[in-house]
PDB file of C-alpha atoms in Angstrom:
ATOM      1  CA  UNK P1170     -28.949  12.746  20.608  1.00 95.00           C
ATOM      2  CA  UNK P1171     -26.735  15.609  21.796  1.00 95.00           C
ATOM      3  CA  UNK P1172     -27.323  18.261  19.502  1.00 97.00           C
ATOM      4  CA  UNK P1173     -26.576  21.964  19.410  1.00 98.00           C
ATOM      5  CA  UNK P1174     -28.856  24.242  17.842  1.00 98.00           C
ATOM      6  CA  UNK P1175     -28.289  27.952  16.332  1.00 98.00           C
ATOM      7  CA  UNK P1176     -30.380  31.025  15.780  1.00 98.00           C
ATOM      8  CA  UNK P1177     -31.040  31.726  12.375  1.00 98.00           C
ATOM      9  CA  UNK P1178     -29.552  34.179   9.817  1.00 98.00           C
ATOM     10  CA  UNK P1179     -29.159  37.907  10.258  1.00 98.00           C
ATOM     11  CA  UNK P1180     -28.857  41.011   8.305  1.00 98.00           C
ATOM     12  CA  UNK P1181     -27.644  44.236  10.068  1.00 98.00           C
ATOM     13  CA  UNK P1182     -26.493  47.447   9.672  1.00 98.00           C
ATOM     14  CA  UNK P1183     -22.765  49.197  11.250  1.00 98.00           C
ATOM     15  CA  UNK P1184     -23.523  49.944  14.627  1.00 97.00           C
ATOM     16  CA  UNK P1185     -26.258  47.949  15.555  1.00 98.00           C
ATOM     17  CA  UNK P1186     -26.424  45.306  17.989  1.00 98.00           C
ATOM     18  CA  UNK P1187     -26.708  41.383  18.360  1.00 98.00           C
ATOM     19  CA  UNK P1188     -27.096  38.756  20.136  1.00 98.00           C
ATOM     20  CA  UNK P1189     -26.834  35.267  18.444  1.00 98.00           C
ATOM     21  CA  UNK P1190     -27.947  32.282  20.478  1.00 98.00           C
ATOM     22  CA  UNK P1191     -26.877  28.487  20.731  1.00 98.00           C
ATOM     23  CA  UNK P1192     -29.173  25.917  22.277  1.00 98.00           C
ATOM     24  CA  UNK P1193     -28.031  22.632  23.759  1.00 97.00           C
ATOM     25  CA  UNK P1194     -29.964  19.281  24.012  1.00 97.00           C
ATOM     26  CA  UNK P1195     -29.692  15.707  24.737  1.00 96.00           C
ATOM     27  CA  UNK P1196     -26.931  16.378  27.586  1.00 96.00           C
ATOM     28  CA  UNK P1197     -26.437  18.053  30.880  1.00 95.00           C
ATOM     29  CA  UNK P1198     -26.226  21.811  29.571  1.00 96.00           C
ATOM     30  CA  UNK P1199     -23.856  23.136  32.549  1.00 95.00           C
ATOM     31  CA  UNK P1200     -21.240  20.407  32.371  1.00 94.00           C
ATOM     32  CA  UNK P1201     -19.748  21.439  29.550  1.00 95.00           C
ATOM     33  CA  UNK P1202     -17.593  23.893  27.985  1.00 94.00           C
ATOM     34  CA  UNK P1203     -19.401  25.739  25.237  1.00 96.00           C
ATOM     35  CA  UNK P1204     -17.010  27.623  22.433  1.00 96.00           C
ATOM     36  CA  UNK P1205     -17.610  29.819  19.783  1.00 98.00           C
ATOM     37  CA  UNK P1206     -16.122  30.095  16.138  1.00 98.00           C
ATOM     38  CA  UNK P1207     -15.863  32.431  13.595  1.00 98.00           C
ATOM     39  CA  UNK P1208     -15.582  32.008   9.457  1.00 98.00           C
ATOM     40  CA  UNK P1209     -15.389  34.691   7.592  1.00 97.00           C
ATOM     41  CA  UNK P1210     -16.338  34.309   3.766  1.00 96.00           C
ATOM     42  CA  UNK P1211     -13.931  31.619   2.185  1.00 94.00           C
ATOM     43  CA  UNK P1212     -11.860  31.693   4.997  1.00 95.00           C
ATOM     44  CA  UNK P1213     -10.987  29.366   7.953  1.00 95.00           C
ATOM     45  CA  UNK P1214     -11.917  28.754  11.179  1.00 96.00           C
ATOM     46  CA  UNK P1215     -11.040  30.930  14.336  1.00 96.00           C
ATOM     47  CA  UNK P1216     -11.317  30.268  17.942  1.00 95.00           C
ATOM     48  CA  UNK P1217     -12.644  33.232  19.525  1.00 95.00           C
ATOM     49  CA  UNK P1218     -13.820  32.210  23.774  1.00 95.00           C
ATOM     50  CA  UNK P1219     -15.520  29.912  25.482  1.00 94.00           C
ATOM     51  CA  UNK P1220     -18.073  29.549  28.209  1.00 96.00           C
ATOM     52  CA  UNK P1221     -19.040  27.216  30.942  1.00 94.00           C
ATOM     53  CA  UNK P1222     -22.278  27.812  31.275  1.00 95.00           C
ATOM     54  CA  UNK P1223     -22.504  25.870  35.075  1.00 94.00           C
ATOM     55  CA  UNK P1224     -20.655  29.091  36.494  1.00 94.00           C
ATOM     56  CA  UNK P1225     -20.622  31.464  33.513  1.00 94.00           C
ATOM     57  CA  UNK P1226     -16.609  31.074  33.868  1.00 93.00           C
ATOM     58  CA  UNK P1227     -15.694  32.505  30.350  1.00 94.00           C
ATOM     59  CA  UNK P1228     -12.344  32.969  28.767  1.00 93.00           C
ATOM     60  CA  UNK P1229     -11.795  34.794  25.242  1.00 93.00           C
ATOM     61  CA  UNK P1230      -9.045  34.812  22.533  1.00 91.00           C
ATOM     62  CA  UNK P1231      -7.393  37.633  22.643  1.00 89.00           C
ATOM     63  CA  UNK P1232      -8.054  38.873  19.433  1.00 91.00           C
ATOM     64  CA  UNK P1233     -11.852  39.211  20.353  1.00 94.00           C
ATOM     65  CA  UNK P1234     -11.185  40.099  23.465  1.00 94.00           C
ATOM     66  CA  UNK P1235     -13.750  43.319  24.369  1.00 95.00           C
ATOM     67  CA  UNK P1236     -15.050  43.088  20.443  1.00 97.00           C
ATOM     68  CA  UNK P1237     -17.395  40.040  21.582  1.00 98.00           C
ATOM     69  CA  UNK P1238     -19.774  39.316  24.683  1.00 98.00           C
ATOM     70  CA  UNK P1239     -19.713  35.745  25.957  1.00 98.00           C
ATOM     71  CA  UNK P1240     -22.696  34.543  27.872  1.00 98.00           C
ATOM     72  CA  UNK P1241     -25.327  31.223  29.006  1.00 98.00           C
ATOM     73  CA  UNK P1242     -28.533  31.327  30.242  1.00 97.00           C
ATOM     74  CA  UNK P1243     -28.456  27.752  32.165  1.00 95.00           C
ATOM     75  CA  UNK P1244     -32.004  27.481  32.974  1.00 96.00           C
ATOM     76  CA  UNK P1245     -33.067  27.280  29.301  1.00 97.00           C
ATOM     77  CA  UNK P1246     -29.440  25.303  28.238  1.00 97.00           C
ATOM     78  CA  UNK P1247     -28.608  28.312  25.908  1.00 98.00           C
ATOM     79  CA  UNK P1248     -25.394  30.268  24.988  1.00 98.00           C
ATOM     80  CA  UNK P1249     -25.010  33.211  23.383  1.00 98.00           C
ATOM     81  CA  UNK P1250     -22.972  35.244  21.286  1.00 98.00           C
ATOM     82  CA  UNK P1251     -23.157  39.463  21.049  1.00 98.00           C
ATOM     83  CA  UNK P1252     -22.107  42.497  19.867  1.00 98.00           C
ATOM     84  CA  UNK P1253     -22.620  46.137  20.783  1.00 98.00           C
ATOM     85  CA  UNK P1254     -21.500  47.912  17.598  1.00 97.00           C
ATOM     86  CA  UNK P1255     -21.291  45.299  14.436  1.00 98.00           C
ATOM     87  CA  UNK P1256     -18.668  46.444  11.933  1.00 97.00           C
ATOM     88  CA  UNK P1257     -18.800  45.395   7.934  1.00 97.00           C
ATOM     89  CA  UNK P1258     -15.847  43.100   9.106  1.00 97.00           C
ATOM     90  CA  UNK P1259     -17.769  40.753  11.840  1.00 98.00           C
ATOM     91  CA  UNK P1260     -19.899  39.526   8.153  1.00 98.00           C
ATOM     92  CA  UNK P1261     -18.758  35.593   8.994  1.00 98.00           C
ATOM     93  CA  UNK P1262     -21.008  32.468  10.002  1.00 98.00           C
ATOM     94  CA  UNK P1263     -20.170  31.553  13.595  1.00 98.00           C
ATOM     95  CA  UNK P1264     -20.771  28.319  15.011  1.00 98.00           C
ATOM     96  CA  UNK P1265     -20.643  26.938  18.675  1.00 98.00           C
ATOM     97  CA  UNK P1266     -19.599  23.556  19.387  1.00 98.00           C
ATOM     98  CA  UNK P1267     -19.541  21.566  22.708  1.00 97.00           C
ATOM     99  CA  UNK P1268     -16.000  21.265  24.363  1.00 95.00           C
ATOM    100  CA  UNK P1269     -14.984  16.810  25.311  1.00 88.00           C
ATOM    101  CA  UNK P1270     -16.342  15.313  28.171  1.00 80.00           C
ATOM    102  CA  UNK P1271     -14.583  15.631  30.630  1.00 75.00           C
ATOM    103  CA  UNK P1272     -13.077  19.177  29.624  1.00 72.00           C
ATOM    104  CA  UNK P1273     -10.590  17.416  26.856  1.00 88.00           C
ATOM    105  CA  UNK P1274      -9.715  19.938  24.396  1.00 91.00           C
ATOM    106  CA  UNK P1275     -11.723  18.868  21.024  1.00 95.00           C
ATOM    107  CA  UNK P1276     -15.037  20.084  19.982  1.00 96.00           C
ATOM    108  CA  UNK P1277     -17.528  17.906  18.635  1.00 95.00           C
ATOM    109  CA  UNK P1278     -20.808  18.217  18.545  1.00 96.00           C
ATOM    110  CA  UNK P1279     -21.164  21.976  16.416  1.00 98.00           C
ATOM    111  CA  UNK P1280     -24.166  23.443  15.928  1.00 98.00           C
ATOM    112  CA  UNK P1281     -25.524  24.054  12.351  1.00 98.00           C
ATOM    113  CA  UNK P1282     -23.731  28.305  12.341  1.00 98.00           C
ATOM    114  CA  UNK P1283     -25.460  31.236  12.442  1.00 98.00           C
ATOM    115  CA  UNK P1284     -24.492  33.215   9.517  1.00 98.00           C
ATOM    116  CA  UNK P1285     -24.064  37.304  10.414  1.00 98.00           C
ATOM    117  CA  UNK P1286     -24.302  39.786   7.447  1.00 98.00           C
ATOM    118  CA  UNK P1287     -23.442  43.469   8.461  1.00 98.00           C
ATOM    119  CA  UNK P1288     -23.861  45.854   5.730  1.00 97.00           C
ATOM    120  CA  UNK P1289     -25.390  49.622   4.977  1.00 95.00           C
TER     121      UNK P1289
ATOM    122  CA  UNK D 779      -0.966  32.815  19.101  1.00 66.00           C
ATOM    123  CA  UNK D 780      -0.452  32.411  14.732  1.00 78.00           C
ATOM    124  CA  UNK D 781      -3.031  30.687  13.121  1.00 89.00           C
ATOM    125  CA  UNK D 782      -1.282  26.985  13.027  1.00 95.00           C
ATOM    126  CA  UNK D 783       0.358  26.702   8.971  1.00 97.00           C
ATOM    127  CA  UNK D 784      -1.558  23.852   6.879  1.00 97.00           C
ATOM    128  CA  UNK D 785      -1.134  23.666   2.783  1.00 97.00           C
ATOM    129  CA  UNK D 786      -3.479  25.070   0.950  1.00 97.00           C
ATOM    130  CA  UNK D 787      -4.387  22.681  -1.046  1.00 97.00           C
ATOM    131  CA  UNK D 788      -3.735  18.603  -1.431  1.00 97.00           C
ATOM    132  CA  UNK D 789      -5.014  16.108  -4.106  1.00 97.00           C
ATOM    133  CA  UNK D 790      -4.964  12.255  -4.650  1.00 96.00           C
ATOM    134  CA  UNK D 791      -6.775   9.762  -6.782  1.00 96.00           C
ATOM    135  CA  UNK D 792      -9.312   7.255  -4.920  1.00 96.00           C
ATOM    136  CA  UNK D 793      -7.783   4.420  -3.401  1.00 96.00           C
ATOM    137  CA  UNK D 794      -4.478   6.850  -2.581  1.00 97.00           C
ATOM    138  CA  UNK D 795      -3.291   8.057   0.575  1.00 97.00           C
ATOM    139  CA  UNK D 796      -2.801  11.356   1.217  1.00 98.00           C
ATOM    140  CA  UNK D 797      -0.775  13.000   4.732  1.00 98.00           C
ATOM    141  CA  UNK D 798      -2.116  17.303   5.356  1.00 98.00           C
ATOM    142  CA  UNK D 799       0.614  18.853   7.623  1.00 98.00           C
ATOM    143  CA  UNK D 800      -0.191  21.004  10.508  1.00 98.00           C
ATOM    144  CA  UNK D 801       2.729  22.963  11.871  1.00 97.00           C
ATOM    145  CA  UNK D 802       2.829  24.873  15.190  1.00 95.00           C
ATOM    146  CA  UNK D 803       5.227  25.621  18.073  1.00 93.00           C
ATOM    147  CA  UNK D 804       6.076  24.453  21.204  1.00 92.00           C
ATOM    148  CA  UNK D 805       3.247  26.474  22.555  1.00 90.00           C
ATOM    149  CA  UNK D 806       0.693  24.752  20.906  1.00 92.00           C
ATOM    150  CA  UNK D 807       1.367  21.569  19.191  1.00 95.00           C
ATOM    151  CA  UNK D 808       4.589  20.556  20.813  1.00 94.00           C
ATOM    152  CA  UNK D 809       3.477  21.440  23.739  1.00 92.00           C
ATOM    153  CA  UNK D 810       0.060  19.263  24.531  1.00 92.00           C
ATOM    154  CA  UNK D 811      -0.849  16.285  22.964  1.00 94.00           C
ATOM    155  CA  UNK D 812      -4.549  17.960  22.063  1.00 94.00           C
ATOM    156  CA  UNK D 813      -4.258  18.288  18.399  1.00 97.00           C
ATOM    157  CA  UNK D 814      -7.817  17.578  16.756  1.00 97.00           C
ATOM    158  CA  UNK D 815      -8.814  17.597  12.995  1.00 98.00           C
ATOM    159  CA  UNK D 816     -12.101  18.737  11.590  1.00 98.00           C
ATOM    160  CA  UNK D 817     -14.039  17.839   8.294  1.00 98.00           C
ATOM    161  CA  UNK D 818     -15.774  20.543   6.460  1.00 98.00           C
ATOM    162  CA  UNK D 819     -17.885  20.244   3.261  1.00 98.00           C
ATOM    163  CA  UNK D 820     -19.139  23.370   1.476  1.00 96.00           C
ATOM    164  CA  UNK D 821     -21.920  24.972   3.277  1.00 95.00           C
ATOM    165  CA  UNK D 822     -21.749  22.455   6.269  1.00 97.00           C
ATOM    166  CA  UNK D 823     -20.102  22.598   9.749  1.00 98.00           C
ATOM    167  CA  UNK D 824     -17.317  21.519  11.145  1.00 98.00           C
ATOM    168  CA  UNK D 825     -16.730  17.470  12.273  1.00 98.00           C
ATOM    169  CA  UNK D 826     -14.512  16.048  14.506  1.00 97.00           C
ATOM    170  CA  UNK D 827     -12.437  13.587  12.662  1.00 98.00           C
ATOM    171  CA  UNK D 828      -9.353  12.988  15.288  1.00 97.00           C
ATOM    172  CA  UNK D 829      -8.685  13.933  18.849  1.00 96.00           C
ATOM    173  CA  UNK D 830      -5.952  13.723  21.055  1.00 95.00           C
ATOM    174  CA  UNK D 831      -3.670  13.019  18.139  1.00 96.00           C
ATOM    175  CA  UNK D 832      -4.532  10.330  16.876  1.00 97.00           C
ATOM    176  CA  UNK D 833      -7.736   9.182  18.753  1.00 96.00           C
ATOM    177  CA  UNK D 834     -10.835   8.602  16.540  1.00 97.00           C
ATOM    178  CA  UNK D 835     -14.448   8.770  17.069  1.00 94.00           C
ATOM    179  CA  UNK D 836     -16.764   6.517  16.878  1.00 94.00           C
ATOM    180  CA  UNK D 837     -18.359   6.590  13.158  1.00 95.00           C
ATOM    181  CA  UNK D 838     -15.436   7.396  12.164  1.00 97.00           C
ATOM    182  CA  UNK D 839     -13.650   5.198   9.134  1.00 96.00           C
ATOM    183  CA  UNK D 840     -10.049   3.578  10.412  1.00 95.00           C
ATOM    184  CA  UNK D 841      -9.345   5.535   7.097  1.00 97.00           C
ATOM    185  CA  UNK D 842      -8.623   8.473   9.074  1.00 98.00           C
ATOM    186  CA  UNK D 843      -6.026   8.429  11.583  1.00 98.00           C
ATOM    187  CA  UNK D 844      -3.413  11.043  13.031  1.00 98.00           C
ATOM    188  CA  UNK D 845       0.496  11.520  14.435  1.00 97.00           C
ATOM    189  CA  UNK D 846       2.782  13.749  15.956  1.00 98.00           C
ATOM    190  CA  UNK D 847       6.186  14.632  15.738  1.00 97.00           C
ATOM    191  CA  UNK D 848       7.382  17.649  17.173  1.00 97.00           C
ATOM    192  CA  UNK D 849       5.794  20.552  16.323  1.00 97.00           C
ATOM    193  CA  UNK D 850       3.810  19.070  13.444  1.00 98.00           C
ATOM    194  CA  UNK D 851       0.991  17.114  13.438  1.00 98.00           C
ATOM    195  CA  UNK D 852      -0.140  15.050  10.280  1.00 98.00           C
ATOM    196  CA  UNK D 853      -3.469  13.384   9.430  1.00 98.00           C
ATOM    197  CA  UNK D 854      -3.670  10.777   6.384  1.00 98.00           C
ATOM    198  CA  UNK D 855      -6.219   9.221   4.914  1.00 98.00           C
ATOM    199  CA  UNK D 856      -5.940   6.404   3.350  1.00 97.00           C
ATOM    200  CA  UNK D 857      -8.143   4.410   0.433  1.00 96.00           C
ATOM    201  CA  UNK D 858      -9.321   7.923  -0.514  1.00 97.00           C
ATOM    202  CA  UNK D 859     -13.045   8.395  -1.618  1.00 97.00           C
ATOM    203  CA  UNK D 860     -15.015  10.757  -3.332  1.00 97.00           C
ATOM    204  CA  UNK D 861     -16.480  11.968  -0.020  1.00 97.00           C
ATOM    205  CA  UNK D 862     -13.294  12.954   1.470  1.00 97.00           C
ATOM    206  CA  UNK D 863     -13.042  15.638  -0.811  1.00 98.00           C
ATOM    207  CA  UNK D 864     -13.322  18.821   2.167  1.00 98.00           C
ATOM    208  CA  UNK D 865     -11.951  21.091   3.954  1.00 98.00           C
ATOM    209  CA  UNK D 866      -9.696  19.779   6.982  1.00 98.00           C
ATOM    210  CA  UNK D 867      -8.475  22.051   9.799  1.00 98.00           C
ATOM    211  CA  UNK D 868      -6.254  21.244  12.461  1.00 98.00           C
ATOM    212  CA  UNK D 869      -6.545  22.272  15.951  1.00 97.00           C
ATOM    213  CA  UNK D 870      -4.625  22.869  19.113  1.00 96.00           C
ATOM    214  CA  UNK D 871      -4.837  23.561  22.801  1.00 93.00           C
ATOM    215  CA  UNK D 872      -2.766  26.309  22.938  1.00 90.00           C
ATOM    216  CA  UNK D 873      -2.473  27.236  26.916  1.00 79.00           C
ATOM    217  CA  UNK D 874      -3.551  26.477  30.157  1.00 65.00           C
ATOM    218  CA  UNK D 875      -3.037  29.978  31.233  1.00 64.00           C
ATOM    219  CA  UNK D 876      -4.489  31.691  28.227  1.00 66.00           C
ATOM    220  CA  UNK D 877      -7.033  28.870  28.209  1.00 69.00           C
ATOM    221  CA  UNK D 878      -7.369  28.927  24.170  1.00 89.00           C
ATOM    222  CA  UNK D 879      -7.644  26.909  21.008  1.00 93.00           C
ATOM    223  CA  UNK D 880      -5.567  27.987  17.407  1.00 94.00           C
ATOM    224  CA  UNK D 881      -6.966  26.461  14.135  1.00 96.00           C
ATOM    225  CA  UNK D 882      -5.093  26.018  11.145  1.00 97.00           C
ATOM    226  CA  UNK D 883      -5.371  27.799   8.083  1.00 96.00           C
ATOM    227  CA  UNK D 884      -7.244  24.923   6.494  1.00 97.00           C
ATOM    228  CA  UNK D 885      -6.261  22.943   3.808  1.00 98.00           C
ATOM    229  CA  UNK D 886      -8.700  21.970   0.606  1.00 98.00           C
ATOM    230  CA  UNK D 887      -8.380  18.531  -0.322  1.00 98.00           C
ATOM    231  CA  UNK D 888      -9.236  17.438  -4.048  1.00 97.00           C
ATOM    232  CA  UNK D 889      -9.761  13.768  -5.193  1.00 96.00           C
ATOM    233  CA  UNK D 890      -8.673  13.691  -8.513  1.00 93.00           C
TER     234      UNK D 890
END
């Protein structure tokens, strides 16, 4: 079963840093496009970059452009998701999800989110 | 790229069809026939419910299916149930330069 699974919950503080991972099974890891997403409370979805992790080619949107860090670790099929300095406004669950075979452009399977609560 | 524009909300009675609206430009939707819709129930994530259009996955009830015209995409659902009540969000390929995805604003779906 391909599955993606995502770190669990955390609670941090303005200014601190994270790194919120994404592990993929049941498929070849590095042949596919991984993606991130972020919901904020009640909100809806947004598209913020994705990353391939067989060359660590990544591309962001730009409104997360230099806000977010993009990265895979292919030799334990994981992708991850980071911060240098968390604001009160990153609070959101983010979820990764697996780009089509094949590189088509829909995103299926998503992993369970990881839901990021910055607060002093 | 603008979040792609989706009601807010839409409602129908079991056994009703409904159609949620996805409108883009000609930079996203009009441009690439990549428009996918996702299903999400409270506290769940996201599931792919239509690709390319109007393709659907396997699992997936013929229930569901999904057009184009222009700049706006539509999904329907037909013989509404209970469990279709959820969140639905459209999404598009929105560049082969930029190399990025828009979502719509999501749209909350009621069965009456």
């Amino acid at each position: 079963e391909v599955q993606l699974v995502q770190s669990g919950a955390e609670v941090k503080k303005p200014g601190e840093s994270l790194k919120i991972s994404c592990k993929g099974s049941g498929y070849s890891f590095t042949s596919y496009w991984i993606g991130w997403v972020r919901q904020m409370p009640g909100k809806g979805l947004e598209w913020m970059g994705i990353i391939y992790p067989g060359d660590s080619d990544t591309r962001y949107s730009p409104s997360f452009q230099g806000q977010v860090t993009i990265s895979a670790d292919k030799s334990i099929s994981t992708a991850y998701l980071q911060w240098s300095s968390l604001k009160a406004s990153d609070t959101a669950m983010y979820y990764c999800a697996r780009r089509g075979v094949g590189g088509n452009n829909w995103f299926d399977p998503w992993g369970q989110g990881t839901l990021v609560t910055v607060s002093s | 790229q603008s979040a792609l524009t989706q009601p807010r909300s839409v409602s129908g009675s079991p056994g009703q069809s409904v159609t949620i609206s996805c409108t883009g430009t000609s930079s996203d939707v009009g441009g690439y026939n990549y428009v996918s819709w996702y299903q999400q129930h409270p506290g769940k994530a996201p599931k792919l419910m239509i690709y390319d259009v109007s393709k659907r996955p396997s699992g997936v009830p013929d229930r569901f299916s999904g057009s184009k015209s222009g700049n706006t995409a539509s999904l329907t659902i037909s013989g509404l149930q209970a469990e279709d009540e959820a969140d639905y969000y459209c999404c598009s390929y929105a560049g082969s330069y930029t190399f990025e995805w828009v979502f719509g604003g999501g749209t909350k779906l009621t069965v009456l």
